[in-house]
Backbone as JSON Lines, residues from 0, in Angstrom:
{"i":0,"aa":"M","n":[-17.09,-11.78,6.26],"ca":[-16.01,-11.38,7.16],"c":[-15.29,-10.16,6.58]}
{"i":1,"aa":"N","n":[-15.03,-9.18,7.44],"ca":[-14.32,-7.99,7.01],"c":[-12.81,-8.19,7.16]}
{"i":2,"aa":"N","n":[-12.07,-7.76,6.15],"ca":[-10.63,-7.98,6.1],"c":[-9.85,-6.68,6.22]}
{"i":3,"aa":"T","n":[-8.62,-6.82,6.71],"ca":[-7.68,-5.71,6.75],"c":[-6.56,-6.02,5.78]}
{"i":4,"aa":"Y","n":[-6.34,-5.12,4.83],"ca":[-5.3,-5.3,3.82],"c":[-4.27,-4.18,3.93]}
{"i":5,"aa":"F","n":[-3.01,-4.57,3.98],"ca":[-1.91,-3.6,4.0],"c":[-1.33,-3.52,2.59]}
{"i":6,"aa":"I","n":[-1.34,-2.32,2.02],"ca":[-0.85,-2.13,0.65],"c":[0.6,-1.68,0.7]}
{"i":7,"aa":"T","n":[1.48,-2.55,0.23],"ca":[2.89,-2.2,0.16],"c":[3.34,-2.28,-1.29]}
{"i":8,"aa":"G","n":[4.51,-1.72,-1.56],"ca":[4.99,-1.71,-2.94],"c":[6.4,-2.23,-3.04]}
{"i":9,"aa":"I","n":[6.86,-2.4,-4.26],"ca":[8.23,-2.87,-4.48],"c":[9.21,-1.7,-4.44]}
{"i":10,"aa":"G","n":[8.7,-0.5,-4.19],"ca":[9.53,0.7,-4.1],"c":[8.65,1.91,-3.89]}
{"i":11,"aa":"T","n":[9.23,3.07,-4.1],"ca":[8.5,4.33,-3.93],"c":[8.02,4.83,-5.29]}
{"i":12,"aa":"G","n":[6.81,5.37,-5.31],"ca":[6.29,5.98,-6.54],"c":[5.81,4.99,-7.57]}
{"i":13,"aa":"I","n":[5.34,3.81,-7.12],"ca":[4.88,2.81,-8.08],"c":[3.35,2.65,-8.06]}
{"i":14,"aa":"G","n":[2.66,3.53,-7.34],"ca":[1.2,3.56,-7.45],"c":[0.42,2.99,-6.28]}
{"i":15,"aa":"K","n":[1.01,2.95,-5.09],"ca":[0.29,2.42,-3.93],"c":[-0.98,3.21,-3.64]}
{"i":16,"aa":"T","n":[-0.91,4.53,-3.8],"ca":[-2.07,5.36,-3.45],"c":[-3.21,5.14,-4.43]}
{"i":17,"aa":"I","n":[-2.91,5.04,-5.72],"ca":[-3.95,4.74,-6.71],"c":[-4.57,3.38,-6.44]}
{"i":18,"aa":"V","n":[-3.73,2.38,-6.2],"ca":[-4.23,1.04,-5.91],"c":[-5.06,1.05,-4.63]}
{"i":19,"aa":"S","n":[-4.62,1.78,-3.63],"ca":[-5.38,1.88,-2.38],"c":[-6.75,2.49,-2.63]}
{"i":20,"aa":"A","n":[-6.8,3.52,-3.46],"ca":[-8.08,4.16,-3.78],"c":[-8.99,3.19,-4.53]}
{"i":21,"aa":"V","n":[-8.42,2.46,-5.48],"ca":[-9.21,1.49,-6.26],"c":[-9.8,0.43,-5.35]}
{"i":22,"aa":"L","n":[-8.98,-0.11,-4.44],"ca":[-9.45,-1.16,-3.54],"c":[-10.44,-0.63,-2.51]}
{"i":23,"aa":"T","n":[-10.19,0.58,-2.02],"ca":[-11.12,1.21,-1.07],"c":[-12.49,1.37,-1.71]}
{"i":24,"aa":"E","n":[-12.51,1.84,-2.93],"ca":[-13.78,2.04,-3.64],"c":[-14.43,0.7,-3.97]}
{"i":25,"aa":"K","n":[-13.66,-0.25,-4.43],"ca":[-14.22,-1.54,-4.83],"c":[-14.86,-2.27,-3.65]}
{"i":26,"aa":"L","n":[-14.18,-2.25,-2.51],"ca":[-14.66,-2.97,-1.33],"c":[-15.58,-2.13,-0.45]}
{"i":27,"aa":"K","n":[-15.75,-0.85,-0.82],"ca":[-16.47,0.1,0.04],"c":[-15.85,0.08,1.44]}
{"i":28,"aa":"A","n":[-14.53,0.06,1.45],"ca":[-13.76,-0.08,2.68],"c":[-13.45,1.28,3.3]}
{"i":29,"aa":"D","n":[-12.93,1.24,4.54],"ca":[-12.31,2.4,5.14],"c":[-10.87,2.48,4.63]}
{"i":30,"aa":"Y","n":[-10.28,3.68,4.74],"ca":[-8.89,3.88,4.31],"c":[-8.1,4.48,5.46]}
{"i":31,"aa":"W","n":[-6.83,4.05,5.56],"ca":[-5.96,4.58,6.62],"c":[-4.51,4.59,6.16]}
{"i":32,"aa":"K","n":[-3.87,5.73,6.3],"ca":[-2.43,5.88,6.04],"c":[-1.78,6.21,7.38]}
{"i":33,"aa":"P","n":[-1.16,5.24,8.05],"ca":[-0.64,5.48,9.4],"c":[0.45,6.55,9.46]}
{"i":34,"aa":"V","n":[1.34,6.56,8.45],"ca":[2.48,7.49,8.47],"c":[2.53,8.26,7.16]}
{"i":35,"aa":"Q","n":[2.33,9.58,7.25],"ca":[2.44,10.45,6.09],"c":[3.72,11.25,6.24]}
{"i":36,"aa":"S","n":[4.63,11.1,5.3],"ca":[5.91,11.79,5.36],"c":[6.0,12.83,4.25]}
{"i":37,"aa":"G","n":[5.79,14.08,4.61],"ca":[5.8,15.18,3.64],"c":[4.48,15.34,2.91]}
{"i":38,"aa":"D","n":[4.39,16.4,2.11],"ca":[3.2,16.68,1.28],"c":[1.92,16.7,2.11]}
{"i":39,"aa":"L","n":[1.95,17.38,3.25],"ca":[0.81,17.36,4.15],"c":[-0.41,18.07,3.58]}
{"i":40,"aa":"D","n":[-0.17,19.07,2.72],"ca":[-1.3,19.8,2.12],"c":[-1.96,19.02,0.99]}
{"i":41,"aa":"I","n":[-1.23,18.04,0.44],"ca":[-1.79,17.18,-0.61],"c":[-1.47,15.72,-0.24]}
{"i":42,"aa":"S","n":[-1.83,15.37,0.97],"ca":[-1.48,14.06,1.51],"c":[-2.19,12.94,0.75]}
{"i":43,"aa":"D","n":[-1.7,11.73,0.94],"ca":[-2.33,10.57,0.32],"c":[-3.77,10.4,0.8]}
{"i":44,"aa":"S","n":[-4.02,10.7,2.06],"ca":[-5.39,10.6,2.59],"c":[-6.32,11.56,1.86]}
{"i":45,"aa":"L","n":[-5.87,12.78,1.64],"ca":[-6.69,13.76,0.92],"c":[-6.88,13.36,-0.53]}
{"i":46,"aa":"F","n":[-5.84,12.8,-1.14],"ca":[-5.92,12.36,-2.53],"c":[-6.94,11.23,-2.68]}
{"i":47,"aa":"V","n":[-6.85,10.24,-1.78],"ca":[-7.8,9.13,-1.83],"c":[-9.22,9.62,-1.58]}
{"i":48,"aa":"K","n":[-9.38,10.53,-0.64],"ca":[-10.72,11.08,-0.34],"c":[-11.34,11.71,-1.58]}
{"i":49,"aa":"H","n":[-10.52,12.34,-2.4],"ca":[-10.97,12.98,-3.63],"c":[-11.42,11.96,-4.67]}
{"i":50,"aa":"L","n":[-10.89,10.72,-4.59],"ca":[-11.13,9.72,-5.63],"c":[-12.24,8.72,-5.3]}
{"i":51,"aa":"V","n":[-12.62,8.63,-4.05],"ca":[-13.58,7.59,-3.64],"c":[-14.93,8.21,-3.31]}
{"i":52,"aa":"S","n":[-15.91,7.36,-3.01],"ca":[-17.26,7.82,-2.69],"c":[-17.25,8.72,-1.45]}
{"i":53,"aa":"P","n":[-18.15,9.71,-1.43],"ca":[-18.16,10.69,-0.32],"c":[-18.36,10.07,1.06]}
{"i":54,"aa":"E","n":[-19.06,8.94,1.11],"ca":[-19.35,8.33,2.41],"c":[-18.18,7.51,2.97]}
{"i":55,"aa":"T","n":[-17.11,7.36,2.2],"ca":[-15.95,6.58,2.65],"c":[-15.33,7.18,3.9]}
{"i":56,"aa":"V","n":[-15.02,6.33,4.86],"ca":[-14.35,6.78,6.09],"c":[-12.84,6.81,5.86]}
{"i":57,"aa":"I","n":[-12.25,7.98,6.03],"ca":[-10.81,8.15,5.93],"c":[-10.29,8.38,7.35]}
{"i":58,"aa":"H","n":[-9.59,7.41,7.9],"ca":[-9.1,7.54,9.27],"c":[-7.87,8.45,9.3]}
{"i":59,"aa":"P","n":[-7.7,9.26,10.34],"ca":[-6.57,10.19,10.41],"c":[-5.24,9.46,10.59]}
{"i":60,"aa":"E","n":[-4.2,10.04,10.05],"ca":[-2.87,9.49,10.18],"c":[-2.42,9.49,11.64]}
{"i":61,"aa":"R","n":[-1.62,8.51,12.01],"ca":[-1.04,8.51,13.36],"c":[0.13,9.48,13.42]}
{"i":62,"aa":"Y","n":[0.9,9.54,12.35],"ca":[2.04,10.47,12.29],"c":[1.94,11.28,11.0]}
{"i":63,"aa":"R","n":[2.08,12.6,11.15],"ca":[2.12,13.52,10.01],"c":[3.47,14.25,10.07]}
{"i":64,"aa":"L","n":[4.37,13.87,9.19],"ca":[5.73,14.38,9.22],"c":[5.94,15.41,8.12]}
{"i":65,"aa":"S","n":[6.71,16.44,8.42],"ca":[6.75,17.6,7.52],"c":[7.62,17.43,6.29]}
{"i":66,"aa":"Q","n":[8.63,16.53,6.34],"ca":[9.59,16.44,5.25],"c":[9.33,15.22,4.35]}
{"i":67,"aa":"P","n":[9.45,15.37,3.03],"ca":[9.25,14.25,2.1],"c":[10.48,13.35,2.05]}
{"i":68,"aa":"L","n":[10.76,12.72,3.19],"ca":[11.95,11.87,3.34],"c":[11.53,10.54,3.94]}
{"i":69,"aa":"S","n":[12.48,9.62,4.1],"ca":[12.2,8.4,4.82],"c":[11.6,8.75,6.18]}
{"i":70,"aa":"P","n":[10.56,8.03,6.63],"ca":[9.9,8.39,7.88],"c":[10.84,8.55,9.06]}
{"i":71,"aa":"H","n":[11.85,7.69,9.17],"ca":[12.74,7.79,10.33],"c":[13.51,9.11,10.35]}
{"i":72,"aa":"L","n":[13.91,9.59,9.17],"ca":[14.65,10.84,9.1],"c":[13.72,12.04,9.24]}
{"i":73,"aa":"S","n":[12.58,11.97,8.59],"ca":[11.61,13.06,8.71],"c":[11.17,13.22,10.16]}
{"i":74,"aa":"A","n":[10.97,12.1,10.85],"ca":[10.57,12.15,12.26],"c":[11.68,12.78,13.12]}
{"i":75,"aa":"K","n":[12.93,12.41,12.85],"ca":[14.05,13.01,13.6],"c":[14.08,14.52,13.41]}
{"i":76,"aa":"L","n":[13.9,14.98,12.19],"ca":[13.93,16.42,11.9],"c":[12.76,17.14,12.57]}
{"i":77,"aa":"D","n":[11.64,16.43,12.74],"ca":[10.47,17.02,13.4],"c":[10.49,16.84,14.91]}
{"i":78,"aa":"G","n":[11.53,16.16,15.44],"ca":[11.6,15.93,16.86],"c":[10.59,14.93,17.38]}
{"i":79,"aa":"I","n":[10.27,13.94,16.52],"ca":[9.27,12.93,16.86],"c":[9.93,11.56,16.87]}
{"i":80,"aa":"N","n":[9.47,10.71,17.77],"ca":[9.95,9.33,17.81],"c":[8.82,8.39,17.42]}
{"i":81,"aa":"I","n":[8.91,7.8,16.23],"ca":[7.89,6.84,15.79],"c":[8.16,5.49,16.45]}
{"i":82,"aa":"T","n":[7.11,4.85,16.94],"ca":[7.23,3.47,17.41],"c":[6.08,2.65,16.84]}
{"i":83,"aa":"V","n":[6.36,1.42,16.49],"ca":[5.32,0.53,15.98],"c":[4.25,0.32,17.04]}
{"i":84,"aa":"A","n":[4.66,0.21,18.3],"ca":[3.71,-0.04,19.39],"c":[2.67,1.06,19.52]}
{"i":85,"aa":"S","n":[3.01,2.28,19.09],"ca":[2.08,3.4,19.22],"c":[1.08,3.5,18.07]}
{"i":86,"aa":"I","n":[1.26,2.66,17.06],"ca":[0.38,2.72,15.88],"c":[-0.7,1.64,16.01]}
{"i":87,"aa":"K","n":[-1.86,2.06,16.42],"ca":[-2.98,1.14,16.67],"c":[-3.99,1.2,15.52]}
{"i":88,"aa":"K","n":[-4.41,0.05,15.07],"ca":[-5.4,-0.02,13.99],"c":[-6.7,0.64,14.43]}
{"i":89,"aa":"P","n":[-7.27,1.52,13.6],"ca":[-8.53,2.17,13.98],"c":[-9.67,1.17,14.11]}
{"i":90,"aa":"Q","n":[-10.59,1.48,15.0],"ca":[-11.75,0.62,15.21],"c":[-12.75,0.79,14.06]}
{"i":91,"aa":"T","n":[-13.13,-0.3,13.45],"ca":[-14.12,-0.27,12.38],"c":[-14.73,-1.65,12.22]}
{"i":92,"aa":"N","n":[-15.97,-1.67,11.8],"ca":[-16.63,-2.94,11.46],"c":[-16.58,-3.2,9.96]}
{"i":93,"aa":"N","n":[-15.84,-2.36,9.27],"ca":[-15.77,-2.42,7.81],"c":[-14.42,-3.02,7.37]}
{"i":94,"aa":"H","n":[-14.33,-3.36,6.07],"ca":[-13.01,-3.65,5.5],"c":[-12.12,-2.43,5.72]}
{"i":95,"aa":"L","n":[-10.81,-2.67,5.85],"ca":[-9.87,-1.57,6.05],"c":[-8.69,-1.72,5.1]}
{"i":96,"aa":"I","n":[-8.43,-0.67,4.33],"ca":[-7.26,-0.6,3.46],"c":[-6.23,0.29,4.14]}
{"i":97,"aa":"I","n":[-5.05,-0.29,4.42],"ca":[-3.96,0.45,5.04],"c":[-2.87,0.67,4.0]}
{"i":98,"aa":"E","n":[-2.49,1.91,3.8],"ca":[-1.43,2.2,2.84],"c":[-0.1,2.43,3.55]}
{"i":99,"aa":"G","n":[0.92,1.7,3.14],"ca":[2.24,1.86,3.73],"c":[2.99,3.05,3.15]}
{"i":100,"aa":"A","n":[4.24,3.18,3.56],"ca":[5.13,4.22,3.04],"c":[6.31,3.53,2.36]}
{"i":101,"aa":"G","n":[6.44,3.72,1.05],"ca":[7.52,3.06,0.33],"c":[7.38,1.55,0.37]}
{"i":102,"aa":"G","n":[8.5,0.85,0.53],"ca":[8.48,-0.61,0.54],"c":[8.65,-1.2,1.93]}
{"i":103,"aa":"L","n":[8.85,-2.5,1.99],"ca":[8.89,-3.23,3.26],"c":[10.03,-2.79,4.18]}
{"i":104,"aa":"M","n":[11.18,-2.46,3.6],"ca":[12.37,-2.2,4.41],"c":[12.59,-0.72,4.66]}
{"i":105,"aa":"V","n":[11.55,0.08,4.49],"ca":[11.63,1.51,4.82],"c":[11.67,1.66,6.35]}
{"i":106,"aa":"P","n":[12.65,2.39,6.89],"ca":[12.77,2.51,8.34],"c":[11.79,3.51,8.95]}
{"i":107,"aa":"L","n":[11.22,3.12,10.09],"ca":[10.37,4.02,10.87],"c":[11.16,4.67,12.0]}
{"i":108,"aa":"N","n":[12.15,3.95,12.5],"ca":[13.08,4.47,13.51],"c":[14.38,3.69,13.35]}
{"i":109,"aa":"D","n":[15.25,3.75,14.32],"ca":[16.56,3.11,14.17],"c":[16.5,1.59,14.24]}
{"i":110,"aa":"E","n":[15.39,1.04,14.71],"ca":[15.27,-0.43,14.85],"c":[14.11,-1.04,14.08]}
{"i":111,"aa":"E","n":[13.07,-0.26,13.77],"ca":[11.84,-0.83,13.21],"c":[11.58,-0.35,11.79]}
{"i":112,"aa":"L","n":[11.03,-1.28,11.0],"ca":[10.76,-1.04,9.59],"c":[9.25,-1.11,9.32]}
{"i":113,"aa":"I","n":[8.86,-0.76,8.1],"ca":[7.48,-0.97,7.67],"c":[7.09,-2.44,7.85]}
{"i":114,"aa":"L","n":[8.03,-3.34,7.61],"ca":[7.8,-4.77,7.8],"c":[7.33,-5.06,9.23]}
{"i":115,"aa":"D","n":[7.92,-4.41,10.21],"ca":[7.52,-4.61,11.6],"c":[6.13,-4.05,11.86]}
{"i":116,"aa":"L","n":[5.79,-2.96,11.19],"ca":[4.44,-2.39,11.32],"c":[3.4,-3.37,10.79]}
{"i":117,"aa":"I","n":[3.68,-4.0,9.65],"ca":[2.76,-4.98,9.09],"c":[2.53,-6.12,10.08]}
{"i":118,"aa":"K","n":[3.62,-6.6,10.69],"ca":[3.48,-7.66,11.69],"c":[2.63,-7.21,12.86]}
{"i":119,"aa":"G","n":[2.85,-5.99,13.32],"ca":[2.12,-5.47,14.46],"c":[0.64,-5.31,14.19]}
{"i":120,"aa":"L","n":[0.3,-4.95,12.96],"ca":[-1.1,-4.73,12.6],"c":[-1.81,-6.02,12.19]}
{"i":121,"aa":"Q","n":[-1.04,-7.09,11.97],"ca":[-1.59,-8.41,11.61],"c":[-2.55,-8.31,10.42]}
{"i":122,"aa":"A","n":[-2.08,-7.63,9.39],"ca":[-2.88,-7.45,8.19],"c":[-2.41,-8.37,7.07]}
{"i":123,"aa":"K","n":[-3.32,-8.71,6.18],"ca":[-2.94,-9.4,4.95],"c":[-2.29,-8.37,4.03]}
{"i":124,"aa":"V","n":[-1.29,-8.81,3.28],"ca":[-0.55,-7.87,2.43],"c":[-0.93,-8.02,0.97]}
{"i":125,"aa":"I","n":[-1.1,-6.88,0.32],"ca":[-1.22,-6.83,-1.13],"c":[-0.02,-6.07,-1.66]}
{"i":126,"aa":"V","n":[0.73,-6.7,-2.55],"ca":[1.95,-6.1,-3.09],"c":[1.65,-5.44,-4.43]}
{"i":127,"aa":"V","n":[2.06,-4.19,-4.56],"ca":[1.9,-3.45,-5.81],"c":[3.22,-3.47,-6.56]}
{"i":128,"aa":"S","n":[3.17,-3.96,-7.81],"ca":[4.34,-4.0,-8.67],"c":[4.1,-3.12,-9.88]}
{"i":129,"aa":"Q","n":[5.17,-2.59,-10.43],"ca":[5.1,-1.8,-11.66],"c":[6.26,-2.22,-12.54]}
{"i":130,"aa":"N","n":[6.03,-2.25,-13.83],"ca":[7.05,-2.75,-14.75],"c":[8.09,-1.68,-15.1]}
{"i":131,"aa":"Y","n":[9.34,-1.98,-14.81],"ca":[10.49,-1.17,-15.2],"c":[11.71,-2.08,-15.15]}
{"i":132,"aa":"L","n":[12.82,-1.65,-15.68],"ca":[14.03,-2.46,-15.65],"c":[14.46,-2.67,-14.2]}
{"i":133,"aa":"G","n":[14.43,-3.91,-13.74],"ca":[14.76,-4.21,-12.35],"c":[13.55,-4.59,-11.51]}
{"i":134,"aa":"S","n":[12.36,-4.45,-12.09],"ca":[11.15,-4.71,-11.3],"c":[10.93,-6.19,-10.98]}
{"i":135,"aa":"I","n":[11.44,-7.07,-11.82],"ca":[11.34,-8.51,-11.5],"c":[12.1,-8.78,-10.2]}
{"i":136,"aa":"N","n":[13.32,-8.29,-10.14],"ca":[14.16,-8.46,-8.95],"c":[13.48,-7.85,-7.72]}
{"i":137,"aa":"H","n":[13.01,-6.63,-7.83],"ca":[12.41,-5.94,-6.69],"c":[11.13,-6.64,-6.23]}
{"i":138,"aa":"T","n":[10.35,-7.13,-7.17],"ca":[9.1,-7.8,-6.82],"c":[9.37,-9.12,-6.12]}
{"i":139,"aa":"L","n":[10.27,-9.91,-6.68],"ca":[10.58,-11.22,-6.09],"c":[11.25,-11.08,-4.73]}
{"i":140,"aa":"L","n":[12.11,-10.08,-4.56],"ca":[12.72,-9.84,-3.26],"c":[11.66,-9.48,-2.22]}
{"i":141,"aa":"T","n":[10.73,-8.63,-2.6],"ca":[9.64,-8.24,-1.69],"c":[8.84,-9.46,-1.26]}
{"i":142,"aa":"L","n":[8.48,-10.29,-2.23],"ca":[7.68,-11.49,-1.92],"c":[8.47,-12.47,-1.07]}
{"i":143,"aa":"E","n":[9.79,-12.59,-1.31],"ca":[10.62,-13.5,-0.52],"c":[10.7,-13.03,0.94]}
{"i":144,"aa":"I","n":[10.83,-11.74,1.15],"ca":[10.89,-11.21,2.52],"c":[9.59,-11.49,3.26]}
{"i":145,"aa":"L","n":[8.46,-11.29,2.58],"ca":[7.16,-11.57,3.2],"c":[7.04,-13.06,3.55]}
{"i":146,"aa":"K","n":[7.48,-13.9,2.64],"ca":[7.43,-15.35,2.87],"c":[8.32,-15.74,4.05]}
{"i":147,"aa":"A","n":[9.53,-15.2,4.09],"ca":[10.47,-15.52,5.16],"c":[9.95,-15.1,6.52]}
{"i":148,"aa":"N","n":[9.13,-14.05,6.54],"ca":[8.57,-13.55,7.79],"c":[7.18,-14.1,8.08]}
{"i":149,"aa":"K","n":[6.78,-15.08,7.25],"ca":[5.5,-15.78,7.46],"c":[4.31,-14.81,7.51]}
{"i":150,"aa":"I","n":[4.34,-13.84,6.61],"ca":[3.26,-12.86,6.51],"c":[2.3,-13.3,5.41]}
{"i":151,"aa":"D","n":[1.02,-13.23,5.7],"ca":[-0.03,-13.65,4.77],"c":[-0.11,-12.68,3.6]}
{"i":152,"aa":"V","n":[0.17,-13.18,2.4],"ca":[0.1,-12.36,1.19],"c":[-1.21,-12.66,0.46]}
{"i":153,"aa":"A","n":[-2.09,-11.68,0.4],"ca":[-3.37,-11.87,-0.29],"c":[-3.19,-11.93,-1.8]}
{"i":154,"aa":"G","n":[-2.15,-11.25,-2.29],"ca":[-1.92,-11.28,-3.73],"c":[-1.1,-10.11,-4.23]}
{"i":155,"aa":"L","n":[-0.98,-10.08,-5.53],"ca":[-0.14,-9.12,-6.23],"c":[-0.98,-8.35,-7.23]}
{"i":156,"aa":"I","n":[-0.76,-7.05,-7.31],"ca":[-1.44,-6.22,-8.31],"c":[-0.37,-5.52,-9.15]}
{"i":157,"aa":"F","n":[-0.49,-5.65,-10.47],"ca":[0.4,-4.93,-11.38],"c":[-0.26,-3.6,-11.73]}
{"i":158,"aa":"N","n":[0.51,-2.53,-11.6],"ca":[-0.01,-1.19,-11.84],"c":[0.76,-0.52,-12.98]}
{"i":159,"aa":"G","n":[0.03,0.06,-13.92],"ca":[0.68,0.82,-14.99],"c":[0.85,0.03,-16.27]}
{"i":160,"aa":"T","n":[1.82,0.42,-17.07],"ca":[2.03,-0.16,-18.39],"c":[2.32,-1.67,-18.3]}
{"i":161,"aa":"E","n":[1.65,-2.44,-19.13],"ca":[1.77,-3.89,-19.1],"c":[3.08,-4.38,-19.72]}
{"i":162,"aa":"N","n":[3.63,-5.42,-19.12],"ca":[4.77,-6.14,-19.69],"c":[4.52,-7.62,-19.43]}
{"i":163,"aa":"Q","n":[3.96,-8.31,-20.4],"ca":[3.53,-9.68,-20.21],"c":[4.67,-10.61,-19.82]}
{"i":164,"aa":"E","n":[5.84,-10.42,-20.42],"ca":[6.97,-11.28,-20.13],"c":[7.39,-11.18,-18.65]}
{"i":165,"aa":"S","n":[7.53,-9.96,-18.18],"ca":[7.93,-9.75,-16.78],"c":[6.86,-10.27,-15.83]}
{"i":166,"aa":"E","n":[5.63,-9.95,-16.11],"ca":[4.54,-10.34,-15.22],"c":[4.39,-11.86,-15.16]}
{"i":167,"aa":"Q","n":[4.57,-12.52,-16.31],"ca":[4.46,-13.97,-16.35],"c":[5.59,-14.62,-15.56]}
{"i":168,"aa":"Y","n":[6.79,-14.05,-15.67],"ca":[7.93,-14.61,-14.94],"c":[7.71,-14.49,-13.43]}
{"i":169,"aa":"I","n":[7.28,-13.32,-12.99],"ca":[7.03,-13.08,-11.57],"c":[5.96,-14.04,-11.06]}
{"i":170,"aa":"T","n":[4.9,-14.2,-11.82],"ca":[3.79,-15.08,-11.43],"c":[4.25,-16.53,-11.33]}
{"i":171,"aa":"N","n":[4.97,-17.0,-12.34],"ca":[5.41,-18.4,-12.36],"c":[6.42,-18.69,-11.26]}
{"i":172,"aa":"Y","n":[7.34,-17.78,-11.04],"ca":[8.41,-18.02,-10.07],"c":[7.89,-17.94,-8.63]}
{"i":173,"aa":"S","n":[7.06,-16.95,-8.36],"ca":[6.61,-16.71,-6.98],"c":[5.44,-17.57,-6.56]}
{"i":174,"aa":"N","n":[4.63,-17.97,-7.55],"ca":[3.41,-18.73,-7.27],"c":[2.45,-17.94,-6.37]}
{"i":175,"aa":"V","n":[2.52,-16.62,-6.44],"ca":[1.62,-15.75,-5.69],"c":[0.44,-15.37,-6.58]}
{"i":176,"aa":"K","n":[-0.73,-15.36,-6.0],"ca":[-1.94,-15.05,-6.75],"c":[-1.9,-13.62,-7.27]}
{"i":177,"aa":"V","n":[-2.21,-13.47,-8.56],"ca":[-2.33,-12.13,-9.16],"c":[-3.79,-11.7,-9.06]}
{"i":178,"aa":"L","n":[-4.02,-10.62,-8.33],"ca":[-5.39,-10.13,-8.12],"c":[-5.9,-9.34,-9.32]}
{"i":179,"aa":"G","n":[-4.98,-8.92,-10.18],"ca":[-5.37,-8.17,-11.37],"c":[-4.34,-7.12,-11.71]}
{"i":180,"aa":"R","n":[-4.7,-6.29,-12.67],"ca":[-3.81,-5.19,-13.06],"c":[-4.62,-3.93,-13.24]}
{"i":181,"aa":"I","n":[-4.0,-2.83,-12.93],"ca":[-4.61,-1.52,-13.11],"c":[-3.83,-0.81,-14.21]}
{"i":182,"aa":"P","n":[-4.47,-0.51,-15.34],"ca":[-3.75,0.13,-16.44],"c":[-3.36,1.56,-16.09]}
{"i":183,"aa":"K","n":[-2.43,2.11,-16.82],"ca":[-2.06,3.51,-16.64],"c":[-3.29,4.36,-16.93]}
{"i":184,"aa":"L","n":[-3.73,5.13,-15.96],"ca":[-4.96,5.91,-16.1],"c":[-4.65,7.27,-16.73]}
{"i":185,"aa":"S","n":[-5.28,7.54,-17.86],"ca":[-5.07,8.83,-18.52],"c":[-5.73,9.96,-17.74]}
{"i":186,"aa":"V","n":[-6.84,9.63,-17.09],"ca":[-7.55,10.56,-16.21],"c":[-7.72,9.86,-14.86]}
{"i":187,"aa":"V","n":[-7.34,10.53,-13.8],"ca":[-7.48,9.94,-12.47],"c":[-8.6,10.67,-11.73]}
{"i":188,"aa":"D","n":[-9.76,10.03,-11.67],"ca":[-10.91,10.59,-10.97],"c":[-11.75,9.45,-10.41]}
{"i":189,"aa":"H","n":[-12.88,9.8,-9.83],"ca":[-13.72,8.78,-9.19],"c":[-14.18,7.72,-10.19]}
{"i":190,"aa":"E","n":[-14.56,8.13,-11.36],"ca":[-15.07,7.18,-12.35],"c":[-13.99,6.23,-12.83]}
{"i":191,"aa":"S","n":[-12.79,6.75,-13.1],"ca":[-11.7,5.88,-13.57],"c":[-11.25,4.92,-12.48]}
{"i":192,"aa":"V","n":[-11.27,5.37,-11.24],"ca":[-10.91,4.51,-10.1],"c":[-11.95,3.41,-9.93]}
{"i":193,"aa":"K","n":[-13.2,3.77,-10.03],"ca":[-14.28,2.79,-9.92],"c":[-14.19,1.74,-11.04]}
{"i":194,"aa":"K","n":[-13.93,2.2,-12.24],"ca":[-13.81,1.3,-13.39],"c":[-12.61,0.37,-13.24]}
{"i":195,"aa":"A","n":[-11.49,0.91,-12.75],"ca":[-10.28,0.1,-12.58],"c":[-10.52,-1.05,-11.62]}
{"i":196,"aa":"G","n":[-11.39,-0.86,-10.66],"ca":[-11.69,-1.92,-9.7],"c":[-12.36,-3.13,-10.31]}
{"i":197,"aa":"Q","n":[-12.96,-2.95,-11.48],"ca":[-13.64,-4.07,-12.14],"c":[-12.64,-5.15,-12.57]}
{"i":198,"aa":"G","n":[-11.38,-4.77,-12.73],"ca":[-10.36,-5.73,-13.16],"c":[-9.63,-6.39,-12.0]}
{"i":199,"aa":"I","n":[-10.09,-6.14,-10.79],"ca":[-9.45,-6.71,-9.6],"c":[-10.36,-7.77,-8.99]}
{"i":200,"aa":"T","n":[-9.81,-8.93,-8.7],"ca":[-10.55,-10.01,-8.04],"c":[-10.0,-10.2,-6.63]}
{"i":201,"aa":"L","n":[-10.84,-9.94,-5.65],"ca":[-10.38,-10.01,-4.27],"c":[-11.51,-10.57,-3.39]}
């Protein structure tokens, strides 16, 4: 059975794109970033395409926004109205990795959040966590919101520098399956992404 996984994070800049590339390569999946906000010349889709096998299908973004801001604000500045209803999952017979923007409570418009997009796409969620002061709180809050909204969580991936104490606390408290960890990559290329996938169980 082919699965759809939505990759969300406990915040911005914690490695969703690297994790998405690792999972896309590991599963030989398709990749899709529905909303790209800013950095259009070096978008996440282009970055992932550079890291995965050449035959990987990269589906085009539904919204490409010019400013590196929250999607709702970037869309306003571009004169665009984002709606969850307009974001349709691409047709594929393959596994699909969907990369979100920021965390669950990032606004897409004045009423809808990334959380609402996840519900609309009916995808299983993989949460990306990274160790820093405050990351236990941010990770547990993210998992609690998903639980409260009855969203299927496939698991948790720790990205970057290891902190056994923090990771153990999060695991014990949340009782969410840890799919693995991706170490801080000194070189980010196809080979390192492929190798990182060996430590993920999905």
